[in-house]
Amino acid sequence: FTYNAAASACGNRGKWVEAFAVLAEMASARVESDALTYTAVFSACRKSRQWAKASDLLTELLSSCVELDTVTYNVAASACGKRGKWV
């Protein structure tokens, strides 16, 4: 069992609350999240139409030192773009 596996399971099912809970648990356990983690969270937001949550997370990540990959940016854009808003 890994955090990324849990985040991916949440992302695949559109369980955004649970996906953010995985992020919070990772932070409290001092486990570093990565592009895969954030891709899963953005996927959960997209599938559950939580555009504001996706937009807020992307804004937070853009001001941090987290390195994201092309896949993460594409899923984030899709999650934010569903409501016609980009950061």
C-alpha positions in Angstrom: 0.0 0.0 0.0 1.4 3.4 -1.0 0.0 6.9 -0.8 0.2 7.3 -4.6 -1.8 4.1 -5.0 -4.5 5.4 -2.7 -4.5 8.8 -4.4 -4.8 7.0 -7.8 -7.7 4.9 -6.6 -9.4 8.1 -5.5 -8.7 9.8 -8.8 -10.0 6.9 -10.8 -13.3 7.0 -8.9 -13.7 10.8 -8.7 -13.4 10.8 -4.9 -12.0 14.3 -4.5 -12.5 14.5 -0.7 -10.6 11.3 -0.2 -7.9 12.4 -2.6 -7.3 15.6 -0.6 -7.3 13.5 2.6 -4.5 11.4 1.1 -2.6 14.6 0.5 -3.2 15.8 4.0 -2.1 12.4 5.4 1.1 12.5 3.3 1.9 16.0 4.7 1.3 14.9 8.3 3.5 11.8 7.8 6.1 14.0 6.1 5.9 12.0 2.9 6.7 14.1 -0.2 4.0 14.2 -2.8 4.9 14.2 -6.4 3.5 14.7 -9.9 1.7 11.3 -9.8 0.0 12.3 -6.5 -1.2 15.6 -7.9 -2.3 14.0 -11.2 -4.6 11.7 -9.2 -6.0 14.6 -7.2 -6.7 16.7 -10.3 -8.3 13.7 -11.9 -10.6 13.2 -8.9 -11.5 16.9 -9.1 -12.2 16.7 -12.8 -14.4 13.6 -12.5 -16.4 15.1 -9.7 -16.6 18.6 -11.3 -14.7 20.3 -8.4 -13.3 23.0 -10.7 -12.8 25.5 -7.8 -10.8 22.9 -5.8 -8.7 22.1 -8.9 -8.1 25.8 -9.6 -7.1 26.4 -5.9 -4.7 23.5 -5.9 -3.1 24.5 -9.1 -2.6 28.1 -7.9 -1.0 26.7 -4.7 1.3 24.4 -6.7 2.4 27.1 -9.1 3.7 29.2 -6.2 5.5 26.2 -4.6 8.7 24.3 -5.5 6.8 21.2 -6.5 7.9 19.9 -9.9 5.0 18.8 -12.1 5.1 17.0 -15.4 3.2 17.4 -18.6 0.5 14.9 -17.7 -0.2 16.7 -14.4 -0.5 20.0 -16.2 -2.8 18.5 -18.8 -5.1 16.9 -16.2 -5.1 20.2 -14.2 -6.0 22.2 -17.3 -8.8 19.7 -18.0 -10.1 19.9 -14.4 -10.0 23.7 -14.4 -11.1 24.2 -18.0 -14.4 22.3 -17.6 -15.9 25.5 -16.1 -14.2 27.7 -18.7 -11.7 29.1 -16.3 -7.9 28.9 -16.2 -5.8 30.2 -13.4 
